[in-house]
mmCIF file of C-alpha atoms and ligand atoms in Angstrom:
data_model
loop_
_atom_site.group_PDB
_atom_site.id
_atom_site.type_symbol
_atom_site.label_atom_id
_atom_site.label_comp_id
_atom_site.label_asym_id
_atom_site.label_seq_id
_atom_site.Cartn_x
_atom_site.Cartn_y
_atom_site.Cartn_z
ATOM 1 C CA MET U 265 -14.047 0.825 -38.645
ATOM 2 C CA SER U 266 -14.938 4.245 -40.326
ATOM 3 C CA SER U 267 -14.502 7.277 -38.118
ATOM 4 C CA THR U 268 -18.064 8.105 -38.924
ATOM 5 C CA THR U 269 -19.521 5.398 -37.095
ATOM 6 C CA PRO U 270 -22.684 6.928 -35.271
ATOM 7 C CA ALA U 271 -22.267 7.383 -31.330
ATOM 8 C CA ASN U 272 -23.966 4.676 -29.164
ATOM 9 C CA THR U 273 -27.249 6.409 -28.423
ATOM 10 C CA SER U 274 -28.339 3.404 -26.028
ATOM 11 C CA GLU U 275 -25.651 4.748 -23.419
ATOM 12 C CA PRO U 276 -27.670 5.138 -20.094
ATOM 13 C CA LYS U 277 -28.417 8.983 -19.312
ATOM 14 C CA ALA U 278 -27.225 10.216 -15.870
ATOM 15 C CA PRO U 279 -30.072 10.305 -13.648
ATOM 16 C CA PRO U 280 -31.016 14.213 -12.982
ATOM 17 C CA SER U 281 -29.848 16.173 -10.193
ATOM 18 C CA ASN U 282 -31.505 18.793 -8.097
ATOM 19 C CA ARG U 283 -30.421 22.328 -7.030
ATOM 20 C CA ALA U 284 -28.255 20.441 -4.251
ATOM 21 C CA GLY U 285 -26.566 18.412 -6.902
ATOM 22 C CA LEU U 286 -28.314 15.216 -5.593
ATOM 23 C CA THR U 287 -30.306 12.522 -7.600
ATOM 24 C CA VAL U 288 -33.585 11.268 -6.056
ATOM 25 C CA LYS U 289 -31.600 7.930 -5.283
ATOM 26 C CA GLU U 290 -29.394 9.816 -2.816
ATOM 27 C CA TYR U 291 -32.417 10.594 -0.631
ATOM 28 C CA GLY U 292 -33.089 6.910 -0.209
ATOM 29 C CA GLY U 293 -32.861 4.841 3.015
ATOM 30 C CA LEU U 294 -32.803 1.520 4.560
ATOM 31 C CA LYS U 295 -34.485 -1.356 2.689
ATOM 32 C CA SER U 296 -38.178 -1.626 4.205
ATOM 33 C CA THR U 297 -39.309 -4.462 6.433
ATOM 34 C CA LEU U 298 -42.955 -3.609 6.177
ATOM 35 C CA CYS U 299 -45.410 -6.065 4.583
ATOM 36 C CA VAL U 300 -45.769 -5.730 0.773
ATOM 37 C CA GLY U 301 -48.273 -3.395 -0.217
ATOM 38 C CA CYS U 302 -48.259 -1.519 3.004
ATOM 39 C CA GLY U 303 -49.526 2.324 2.670
ATOM 40 C CA HIS U 304 -46.513 3.465 4.882
ATOM 41 C CA ASP U 305 -44.075 2.522 1.873
ATOM 42 C CA VAL U 306 -45.974 4.420 -0.647
ATOM 43 C CA ILE U 307 -45.915 7.412 1.838
ATOM 44 C CA THR U 308 -42.095 7.017 2.055
ATOM 45 C CA ARG U 309 -41.342 7.408 -1.741
ATOM 46 C CA GLN U 310 -43.456 10.580 -1.565
ATOM 47 C CA ILE U 311 -41.532 11.964 1.165
ATOM 48 C CA THR U 312 -38.309 11.137 -0.481
ATOM 49 C CA GLN U 313 -39.625 12.649 -3.994
ATOM 50 C CA ALA U 314 -40.707 15.885 -1.952
ATOM 51 C CA MET U 315 -37.106 16.257 -0.502
ATOM 52 C CA TYR U 316 -35.392 15.682 -3.623
ATOM 53 C CA GLU U 317 -37.972 18.367 -5.516
ATOM 54 C CA MET U 318 -37.138 20.577 -2.511
ATOM 55 C CA SER U 319 -33.495 20.397 -2.915
ATOM 56 C CA ILE U 320 -33.394 19.628 0.842
ATOM 57 C CA PRO U 321 -29.787 18.198 1.677
ATOM 58 C CA PRO U 322 -30.373 15.046 3.561
ATOM 59 C CA TYR U 323 -27.892 16.073 6.258
ATOM 60 C CA LYS U 324 -30.194 18.977 7.122
ATOM 61 C CA VAL U 325 -33.116 16.818 8.260
ATOM 62 C CA ALA U 326 -33.842 15.611 11.705
ATOM 63 C CA LYS U 327 -36.190 12.430 11.440
ATOM 64 C CA MET U 328 -38.448 11.884 14.376
ATOM 65 C CA SER U 329 -40.606 9.033 15.317
ATOM 66 C CA GLY U 330 -42.260 6.993 18.123
ATOM 67 C CA ILE U 331 -43.254 3.146 17.954
ATOM 68 C CA GLY U 332 -45.205 1.547 15.193
ATOM 69 C CA CYS U 333 -44.742 0.039 11.801
ATOM 70 C CA SER U 334 -45.375 3.895 10.557
ATOM 71 C CA SER U 335 -42.522 4.967 13.031
ATOM 72 C CA LYS U 336 -40.465 2.583 11.181
ATOM 73 C CA THR U 337 -40.717 4.900 8.184
ATOM 74 C CA THR U 338 -37.887 7.179 9.098
ATOM 75 C CA ALA U 339 -35.331 4.607 8.506
ATOM 76 C CA TYR U 340 -36.303 4.334 4.961
ATOM 77 C CA PHE U 341 -35.659 7.580 3.701
ATOM 78 C CA ALA U 342 -32.759 10.147 3.746
ATOM 79 C CA ASP U 343 -30.058 7.805 5.848
ATOM 80 C CA ARG U 344 -27.732 10.657 5.751
ATOM 81 C CA GLY U 345 -30.196 12.678 7.911
ATOM 82 C CA HIS U 346 -30.216 12.782 11.896
ATOM 83 C CA GLY U 347 -32.828 10.501 13.387
ATOM 84 C CA PHE U 348 -34.404 9.822 16.756
ATOM 85 C CA ASN U 349 -36.772 6.905 17.582
ATOM 86 C CA ALA U 350 -38.529 8.023 20.702
ATOM 87 C CA VAL U 351 -40.573 5.900 23.027
ATOM 88 C CA HIS U 352 -44.158 5.047 21.908
ATOM 89 C CA GLY U 353 -46.089 8.233 21.688
ATOM 90 C CA ARG U 354 -43.265 10.243 23.145
ATOM 91 C CA MET U 355 -41.985 11.915 19.831
ATOM 92 C CA PRO U 356 -43.214 15.337 20.128
ATOM 93 C CA ALA U 357 -41.189 16.040 23.465
ATOM 94 C CA VAL U 358 -38.261 14.824 21.946
ATOM 95 C CA ALA U 359 -38.904 16.826 18.701
ATOM 96 C CA THR U 360 -39.661 19.895 20.722
ATOM 97 C CA GLY U 361 -36.369 19.551 22.357
ATOM 98 C CA ALA U 362 -34.510 18.994 19.099
ATOM 99 C CA MET U 363 -36.038 22.094 17.579
ATOM 100 C CA MET U 364 -35.222 24.456 20.007
ATOM 101 C CA VAL U 365 -31.672 23.524 20.141
ATOM 102 C CA ASN U 366 -31.164 23.238 16.453
ATOM 103 C CA PRO U 367 -33.902 25.160 14.519
ATOM 104 C CA SER U 368 -31.569 25.366 11.594
ATOM 105 C CA LEU U 369 -32.645 21.606 10.772
ATOM 106 C CA LEU U 370 -36.061 20.688 9.295
ATOM 107 C CA SER U 371 -37.854 18.144 11.321
ATOM 108 C CA ILE U 372 -39.824 15.418 9.602
ATOM 109 C CA GLY U 373 -41.931 13.192 12.203
ATOM 110 C CA VAL U 374 -43.642 10.028 11.085
ATOM 111 C CA SER U 375 -46.007 8.770 13.545
ATOM 112 C CA GLY U 376 -49.170 6.379 13.802
ATOM 113 C CA ASP U 377 -52.675 6.667 14.440
ATOM 114 C CA GLY U 378 -51.818 4.605 17.760
ATOM 115 C CA ASP U 379 -48.678 6.516 18.269
ATOM 116 C CA THR U 380 -50.227 9.873 17.754
ATOM 117 C CA ALA U 381 -54.071 9.738 18.824
ATOM 118 C CA SER U 382 -54.007 6.934 21.623
ATOM 119 C CA ILE U 383 -50.924 6.561 23.710
ATOM 120 C CA GLY U 384 -49.253 10.042 22.491
ATOM 121 C CA ALA U 385 -52.496 12.307 22.343
ATOM 122 C CA GLY U 386 -51.219 14.254 25.509
ATOM 123 C CA GLN U 387 -47.866 14.812 24.072
ATOM 124 C CA PHE U 388 -49.608 15.565 20.648
ATOM 125 C CA VAL U 389 -51.939 18.404 21.643
ATOM 126 C CA HIS U 390 -49.113 20.475 23.484
ATOM 127 C CA LEU U 391 -46.819 20.006 20.215
ATOM 128 C CA LEU U 392 -49.873 21.676 18.389
ATOM 129 C CA ARG U 393 -50.502 24.337 21.153
ATOM 130 C CA ARG U 394 -46.665 25.411 20.890
ATOM 131 C CA ASN U 395 -46.709 25.363 17.300
ATOM 132 C CA VAL U 396 -43.381 23.685 17.146
ATOM 133 C CA PRO U 397 -41.728 23.912 13.753
ATOM 134 C CA MET U 398 -41.931 20.537 12.025
ATOM 135 C CA VAL U 399 -43.718 18.465 9.519
ATOM 136 C CA TYR U 400 -45.876 15.745 11.442
ATOM 137 C CA ILE U 401 -47.031 13.029 9.525
ATOM 138 C CA VAL U 402 -49.487 10.701 10.596
ATOM 139 C CA GLU U 403 -49.737 7.404 8.752
ATOM 140 C CA ASN U 404 -53.396 6.516 9.446
ATOM 141 C CA ASN U 405 -54.459 3.110 9.301
ATOM 142 C CA GLY U 406 -57.219 2.987 11.958
ATOM 143 C CA VAL U 407 -55.270 0.090 13.814
ATOM 144 C CA TYR U 408 -52.350 -0.716 15.726
ATOM 145 C CA GLY U 409 -50.767 -2.594 12.990
ATOM 146 C CA LEU U 410 -47.285 -3.692 14.948
ATOM 147 C CA THR U 411 -49.274 -5.372 17.595
ATOM 148 C CA LYS U 412 -51.309 -7.227 15.324
ATOM 149 C CA GLY U 413 -54.361 -4.797 14.174
ATOM 150 C CA GLN U 414 -56.302 -3.841 17.464
ATOM 151 C CA PHE U 415 -58.456 -0.637 16.779
ATOM 152 C CA SER U 416 -56.921 2.804 17.242
ATOM 153 C CA ALA U 417 -58.683 6.216 18.403
ATOM 154 C CA THR U 418 -59.000 6.971 14.755
ATOM 155 C CA ALA U 419 -61.205 3.889 13.844
ATOM 156 C CA ASP U 420 -64.614 5.170 12.786
ATOM 157 C CA ALA U 421 -67.457 4.116 14.747
ATOM 158 C CA GLY U 422 -69.313 0.928 13.149
ATOM 159 C CA SER U 423 -65.901 -0.208 11.328
ATOM 160 C CA LYS U 424 -65.297 -3.976 11.656
ATOM 161 C CA LEU U 425 -62.049 -5.924 12.186
ATOM 162 C CA LYS U 426 -61.500 -9.206 10.090
ATOM 163 C CA THR U 427 -62.434 -11.119 13.155
ATOM 164 C CA GLY U 428 -65.913 -9.512 13.285
ATOM 165 C CA VAL U 429 -65.520 -7.199 16.324
ATOM 166 C CA VAL U 430 -67.239 -4.082 15.685
ATOM 167 C CA ASN U 431 -65.872 -0.582 16.826
ATOM 168 C CA ASP U 432 -68.321 1.251 18.948
ATOM 169 C CA LEU U 433 -66.443 4.334 19.933
ATOM 170 C CA PRO U 434 -66.364 7.631 17.921
ATOM 171 C CA ALA U 435 -63.098 8.347 15.906
ATOM 172 C CA ILE U 436 -60.936 11.167 16.858
ATOM 173 C CA ASP U 437 -60.665 13.438 13.911
ATOM 174 C CA LEU U 438 -56.898 14.534 14.092
ATOM 175 C CA CYS U 439 -57.550 17.449 11.604
ATOM 176 C CA ALA U 440 -60.417 19.110 13.498
ATOM 177 C CA MET U 441 -58.437 18.433 16.633
ATOM 178 C CA ALA U 442 -55.022 20.405 15.201
ATOM 179 C CA ILE U 443 -57.140 23.169 13.684
ATOM 180 C CA GLU U 444 -58.718 23.678 17.213
ATOM 181 C CA LEU U 445 -55.659 23.990 18.796
ATOM 182 C CA GLY U 446 -54.421 26.491 16.430
ATOM 183 C CA CYS U 447 -52.204 24.525 13.917
ATOM 184 C CA GLY U 448 -51.275 26.616 10.900
ATOM 185 C CA TYR U 449 -51.032 23.838 8.114
ATOM 186 C CA VAL U 450 -53.489 21.118 8.217
ATOM 187 C CA ALA U 451 -54.201 18.539 5.512
ATOM 188 C CA ARG U 452 -55.585 15.384 4.941
ATOM 189 C CA SER U 453 -54.562 12.801 2.071
ATOM 190 C CA PHE U 454 -54.496 9.049 0.918
ATOM 191 C CA SER U 455 -51.538 7.238 0.303
ATOM 192 C CA GLY U 456 -52.907 6.160 -3.048
ATOM 193 C CA ASP U 457 -53.030 9.993 -4.133
ATOM 194 C CA MET U 458 -49.248 10.188 -4.962
ATOM 195 C CA LYS U 459 -49.515 13.613 -6.732
ATOM 196 C CA GLN U 460 -51.698 15.333 -4.304
ATOM 197 C CA LEU U 461 -49.474 14.066 -1.415
ATOM 198 C CA VAL U 462 -46.010 15.382 -2.998
ATOM 199 C CA GLY U 463 -47.590 18.836 -3.301
ATOM 200 C CA LEU U 464 -48.978 18.741 0.432
ATOM 201 C CA LEU U 465 -45.603 17.623 1.636
ATOM 202 C CA LYS U 466 -43.577 20.293 -0.190
ATOM 203 C CA GLY U 467 -46.057 22.964 1.209
ATOM 204 C CA ALA U 468 -45.619 21.124 4.578
ATOM 205 C CA MET U 469 -41.879 21.460 4.199
ATOM 206 C CA ALA U 470 -41.910 25.222 3.199
ATOM 207 C CA HIS U 471 -44.492 26.090 6.137
ATOM 208 C CA ARG U 472 -43.069 27.742 9.626
ATOM 209 C CA GLY U 473 -44.461 26.180 12.584
ATOM 210 C CA THR U 474 -46.218 22.647 12.800
ATOM 211 C CA ALA U 475 -47.606 21.300 9.657
ATOM 212 C CA LEU U 476 -49.791 18.093 10.010
ATOM 213 C CA LEU U 477 -50.608 15.910 7.535
ATOM 214 C CA ASP U 478 -53.285 13.222 8.271
ATOM 215 C CA ILE U 479 -52.754 10.610 5.594
ATOM 216 C CA ILE U 480 -54.950 7.464 5.100
ATOM 217 C CA SER U 481 -52.514 4.603 4.627
ATOM 218 C CA PRO U 482 -54.296 1.048 4.724
ATOM 219 C CA CYS U 483 -52.711 -1.871 6.571
ATOM 220 C CA VAL U 484 -53.024 -4.624 4.006
ATOM 221 C CA THR U 485 -52.264 -7.242 6.788
ATOM 222 C CA PHE U 486 -55.079 -6.214 9.394
ATOM 223 C CA ASN U 487 -57.239 -3.594 8.008
ATOM 224 C CA ASN U 488 -57.844 -3.702 4.078
ATOM 225 C CA HIS U 489 -60.941 -5.808 4.162
ATOM 226 C CA ASP U 490 -64.506 -4.481 2.662
ATOM 227 C CA SER U 491 -65.965 -3.291 6.070
ATOM 228 C CA SER U 492 -62.885 -0.933 6.750
ATOM 229 C CA THR U 493 -63.223 2.662 6.364
ATOM 230 C CA LYS U 494 -59.329 2.479 6.278
ATOM 231 C CA SER U 495 -58.972 0.163 2.998
ATOM 232 C CA TYR U 496 -57.471 1.037 -0.249
ATOM 233 C CA LYS U 497 -61.033 0.439 -1.870
ATOM 234 C CA TRP U 498 -62.961 2.406 0.710
ATOM 235 C CA ALA U 499 -60.623 5.382 0.238
ATOM 236 C CA LYS U 500 -60.275 5.210 -3.587
ATOM 237 C CA ASP U 501 -64.253 4.887 -3.889
ATOM 238 C CA HIS U 502 -64.801 7.842 -1.308
ATOM 239 C CA GLU U 503 -61.823 10.400 -1.791
ATOM 240 C CA ILE U 504 -63.247 13.734 -2.813
ATOM 241 C CA PRO U 505 -60.230 16.377 -3.204
ATOM 242 C CA ILE U 506 -61.418 20.035 -2.218
ATOM 243 C CA GLN U 507 -58.731 21.361 -4.475
ATOM 244 C CA GLU U 508 -55.811 20.447 -6.970
ATOM 245 C CA ILE U 509 -52.538 21.558 -5.226
ATOM 246 C CA GLY U 510 -49.961 23.429 -6.809
ATOM 247 C CA PHE U 511 -46.611 24.253 -5.372
ATOM 248 C CA ILE U 512 -44.207 27.137 -6.711
ATOM 249 C CA PRO U 513 -40.969 27.313 -4.887
ATOM 250 C CA TYR U 514 -39.519 30.668 -3.859
ATOM 251 C CA TYR U 515 -36.750 30.614 -6.636
ATOM 252 C CA GLU U 516 -39.117 29.986 -9.480
ATOM 253 C CA GLU U 517 -40.821 33.013 -11.212
ATOM 254 C CA ILE U 518 -44.439 32.920 -11.040
ATOM 255 C CA THR U 519 -45.558 33.641 -14.637
ATOM 256 C CA VAL U 520 -49.028 32.542 -14.850
ATOM 257 C CA GLU U 521 -52.075 34.584 -13.542
ATOM 258 C CA TYR U 522 -54.546 33.009 -11.593
ATOM 259 C CA ASP U 523 -58.235 33.635 -11.322
ATOM 260 C CA PRO U 524 -59.068 34.340 -7.436
ATOM 261 C CA GLY U 525 -62.604 33.132 -8.025
ATOM 262 C CA THR U 526 -61.477 29.377 -8.852
ATOM 263 C CA THR U 527 -58.047 29.686 -7.507
ATOM 264 C CA GLN U 528 -56.393 30.404 -4.192
ATOM 265 C CA ASP U 529 -52.732 31.652 -4.017
ATOM 266 C CA ILE U 530 -51.131 31.420 -0.358
ATOM 267 C CA GLU U 531 -47.544 32.631 0.187
ATOM 268 C CA LEU U 532 -45.791 30.975 2.614
ATOM 269 C CA HIS U 533 -42.982 32.571 4.820
ATOM 270 C CA ASP U 534 -40.063 31.620 2.619
ATOM 271 C CA GLY U 535 -41.602 33.125 -0.361
ATOM 272 C CA SER U 536 -42.914 29.939 -2.014
ATOM 273 C CA HIS U 537 -46.286 29.722 -3.077
ATOM 274 C CA ILE U 538 -49.152 27.263 -2.762
ATOM 275 C CA ARG U 539 -51.660 27.481 -5.185
ATOM 276 C CA LEU U 540 -54.993 25.611 -4.822
ATOM 277 C CA LYS U 541 -57.211 25.071 -7.690
ATOM 278 C CA LYS U 542 -60.733 25.091 -5.892
ATOM 279 C CA LEU U 543 -62.792 22.197 -6.488
ATOM 280 C CA ARG U 544 -65.455 23.630 -4.287
ATOM 281 C CA ALA U 545 -66.183 26.939 -5.406
ATOM 282 C CA ASP U 546 -66.646 28.702 -2.069
ATOM 283 C CA TYR U 547 -64.012 26.912 0.085
ATOM 284 C CA ASP U 548 -61.194 29.458 1.522
ATOM 285 C CA ALA U 549 -58.635 27.353 3.218
ATOM 286 C CA THR U 550 -57.436 30.539 5.172
ATOM 287 C CA ASP U 551 -60.905 30.448 7.064
ATOM 288 C CA LYS U 552 -60.866 28.534 10.331
ATOM 289 C CA SER U 553 -64.618 28.329 10.890
ATOM 290 C CA GLN U 554 -64.785 27.017 7.338
ATOM 291 C CA ALA U 555 -62.152 24.602 8.029
ATOM 292 C CA LEU U 556 -63.694 23.249 11.052
ATOM 293 C CA ALA U 557 -67.292 23.095 9.508
ATOM 294 C CA LEU U 558 -65.741 21.118 6.682
ATOM 295 C CA CYS U 559 -64.376 18.689 9.290
ATOM 296 C CA GLN U 560 -67.570 18.238 10.717
ATOM 297 C CA GLU U 561 -69.343 17.828 7.616
ATOM 298 C CA SER U 562 -66.889 15.166 6.362
ATOM 299 C CA GLN U 563 -67.851 13.267 9.839
ATOM 300 C CA VAL U 564 -71.539 13.830 9.538
ATOM 301 C CA LYS U 565 -71.830 12.800 5.694
ATOM 302 C CA GLN U 566 -69.085 10.173 6.016
ATOM 303 C CA GLU U 567 -67.092 11.521 3.089
ATOM 304 C CA PHE U 568 -63.373 11.420 2.724
ATOM 305 C CA LEU U 569 -62.565 15.056 1.747
ATOM 306 C CA THR U 570 -58.789 15.651 1.266
ATOM 307 C CA GLY U 571 -56.562 18.341 0.364
ATOM 308 C CA LEU U 572 -55.170 21.539 2.454
ATOM 309 C CA ILE U 573 -58.115 21.974 4.992
ATOM 310 C CA TYR U 574 -56.416 24.872 6.937
ATOM 311 C CA VAL U 575 -53.573 27.139 6.414
ATOM 312 C CA GLU U 576 -52.330 30.010 8.182
ATOM 313 C CA PRO U 577 -48.698 31.027 7.204
ATOM 314 C CA ALA U 578 -47.903 34.030 9.309
ATOM 315 C CA LYS U 579 -48.619 32.315 12.609
ATOM 316 C CA LYS U 580 -45.450 32.530 14.909
ATOM 317 C CA ASP U 581 -43.675 29.436 15.973
ATOM 318 C CA PHE U 582 -42.442 28.133 19.026
ATOM 319 C CA LEU U 583 -39.154 29.426 18.594
ATOM 320 C CA GLU U 584 -40.517 33.165 18.109
ATOM 321 C CA LEU U 585 -43.141 32.840 20.629
ATOM 322 C CA SER U 586 -40.241 31.761 23.130
ATOM 323 C CA GLY U 587 -38.220 34.702 22.216
ATOM 324 C CA LEU U 588 -35.340 32.412 21.223
ATOM 325 C CA GLY U 589 -32.901 34.562 18.477
ATOM 326 C CA SER U 590 -31.909 33.175 15.315
ATOM 327 C CA GLU U 591 -28.655 31.672 16.511
ATOM 328 C CA PRO U 592 -29.381 28.098 17.148
ATOM 329 C CA ILE U 593 -28.245 26.935 20.779
ATOM 330 C CA VAL U 594 -26.260 24.172 19.352
ATOM 331 C CA SER U 595 -23.576 26.497 17.764
ATOM 332 C CA MET U 596 -23.270 28.732 20.899
ATOM 333 C CA SER U 597 -19.994 28.515 22.910
ATOM 334 C CA ASP U 598 -19.940 27.497 26.345
ATOM 335 C CA GLU U 599 -19.011 30.954 27.724
ATOM 336 C CA ARG U 600 -22.463 32.028 26.100
ATOM 337 C CA LEU U 601 -24.279 29.125 27.327
ATOM 338 C CA ARG U 602 -22.959 29.034 31.101
ATOM 339 C CA PRO U 603 -23.885 31.953 33.304
ATOM 340 C CA GLY U 604 -20.588 32.335 35.132
ATOM 341 C CA ARG U 605 -19.667 32.747 38.723
ATOM 342 C CA LYS U 606 -20.677 36.386 39.015
ATOM 343 C CA ALA U 607 -24.350 35.714 37.529
ATOM 344 C CA LEU U 608 -24.586 32.826 39.637
ATOM 345 C CA ASP U 609 -23.936 34.836 42.881
ATOM 346 C CA GLU U 610 -26.425 37.402 41.643
ATOM 347 C CA ILE U 611 -29.025 34.879 41.485
ATOM 348 C CA MET U 612 -28.188 33.268 45.079
ATOM 349 C CA GLU U 613 -28.024 36.952 46.678
ATOM 350 C CA ALA U 614 -31.684 37.427 44.971
ATOM 351 C CA LEU U 615 -33.000 34.026 46.519
ATOM 352 C CA LYS U 616 -31.930 35.065 50.152
HETATM 353 C C1 LIG V 193 -45.377 2.166 26.310
HETATM 354 C C2 LIG V 193 -45.817 1.220 25.222
HETATM 355 N N1 LIG V 193 -46.973 0.685 25.216
HETATM 356 C C3 LIG V 193 -47.466 -0.212 24.303
HETATM 357 C C4 LIG V 193 -46.547 -0.592 23.329
HETATM 358 C C5 LIG V 193 -47.055 -1.467 22.074
HETATM 359 N N2 LIG V 193 -47.099 -1.227 20.884
HETATM 360 C C6 LIG V 193 -46.179 -1.004 19.912
HETATM 361 S S1 LIG V 193 -46.704 0.001 18.587
HETATM 362 C C7 LIG V 193 -48.060 0.099 19.134
HETATM 363 C C8 LIG V 193 -49.162 0.549 18.311
HETATM 364 C C9 LIG V 193 -48.859 1.243 17.004
HETATM 365 O O1 LIG V 193 -49.826 1.711 16.085
HETATM 366 P P1 LIG V 193 -49.594 2.883 15.283
HETATM 367 O O2 LIG V 193 -49.162 3.790 16.037
HETATM 368 O O3 LIG V 193 -51.155 3.029 14.588
HETATM 369 O O4 LIG V 193 -48.728 2.470 14.222
HETATM 370 P P2 LIG V 193 -49.071 1.127 13.198
HETATM 371 O O5 LIG V 193 -48.182 0.065 13.521
HETATM 372 O O6 LIG V 193 -50.514 1.082 12.819
HETATM 373 O O7 LIG V 193 -48.329 1.883 11.810
HETATM 374 C C10 LIG V 193 -48.182 -0.189 20.423
HETATM 375 C C11 LIG V 193 -49.555 -0.404 21.282
HETATM 376 C C12 LIG V 193 -45.292 -0.094 23.446
HETATM 377 N N3 LIG V 193 -44.180 -0.429 22.541
HETATM 378 N N4 LIG V 193 -44.810 0.821 24.222
HETATM 379 S S1 LIG V 194 -48.843 -4.972 9.829
HETATM 380 FE FE1 LIG V 194 -50.039 -3.208 8.650
HETATM 381 S S2 LIG V 194 -49.055 -1.460 9.194
HETATM 382 FE FE2 LIG V 194 -47.575 -2.985 9.613
HETATM 383 S S3 LIG V 194 -46.261 -3.061 8.048
HETATM 384 FE FE3 LIG V 194 -47.793 -4.477 7.860
HETATM 385 S S4 LIG V 194 -49.358 -3.835 6.689
HETATM 386 FE FE4 LIG V 194 -48.057 -2.241 7.326
HETATM 387 MG MG1 LIG V 195 -51.874 2.558 12.948
#
């Protein structure tokens, strides 16, 4: 054979690695056991993509969840990460403890509308009030999917189950609740809007404090029919994005100017920027009263407004508010953590 034989150009190219030297495949997890077409699996893919694009090493992640089809999601990404599958509705307490002990991890919580807005509502409001540093994703399908499709507290009044049962109660708006309780990053999205979702997830991962993402995630088995307001068709037909989301990580130089009239540029605490191309000319995502008004407008007009509804990057998180130093408790020595005989004697003396 001649030495000038052309090189084999059909040789497969190595998949691209990120700054952590990992390919997107290395952010994968177990094979999903959810129904084919479930919105939750689409969200899993976007979480995986966002972690990869942010070059977050999987072992630096604490995956937290409760109970439900949605709460199984944490098994399907970053299988080299840490994980805790808590009791139904109790993920916030476990996540709070984990973050107090080891804030060097990025906590990603995945919950359902039942897990968060029904049984877990009491825990959820205190997580928001405390501003626990974590990404909190609600995979919202308006039903308890795992227990065969009963209405949850986020189901809209008037929506119907396949059996014909009508929901008479008003829905809890998780975004409005989060803004009211002081959450500093509040977004709404749809599992079918992948580009928007990845941008919002990256911003949430760079945010300090609780970042809430309320994502409509259709349950194809129990709540995807025409009289449901949590179906693929309804969400696709009604989605009105309020911005186009751009995310610029801290290590990338910002070279393009922006027009403050039509674009909003928000610097997050790690130096990343979230750039919002406004599709609603006057909307300011840093204005709390505008954000609450938008949620209300969305309810009254039955519109499905998506995007970054509210952001307050400078807000102090629970660790700062609690006066904890930057050293994680988990890496402190026993000598520093135990008070010792002298200190105990002094306490006992003071109690006499
Ligand atoms: C204490 C307790 N109460 C009730 C249940 C039964 N249960 C399991 S999952 C679930 C609801 C899940 O709904 P959601 O959080 O919306 O998740 P989805 O399955 O819809 O993703 C319920 C009521 C339970 N496991 N534990
Ligand atoms: S029952 Fe619904 S929520 Fe659960 S896996 Fe199936 S489609 Fe998804
Ligand atoms: Mg649900």
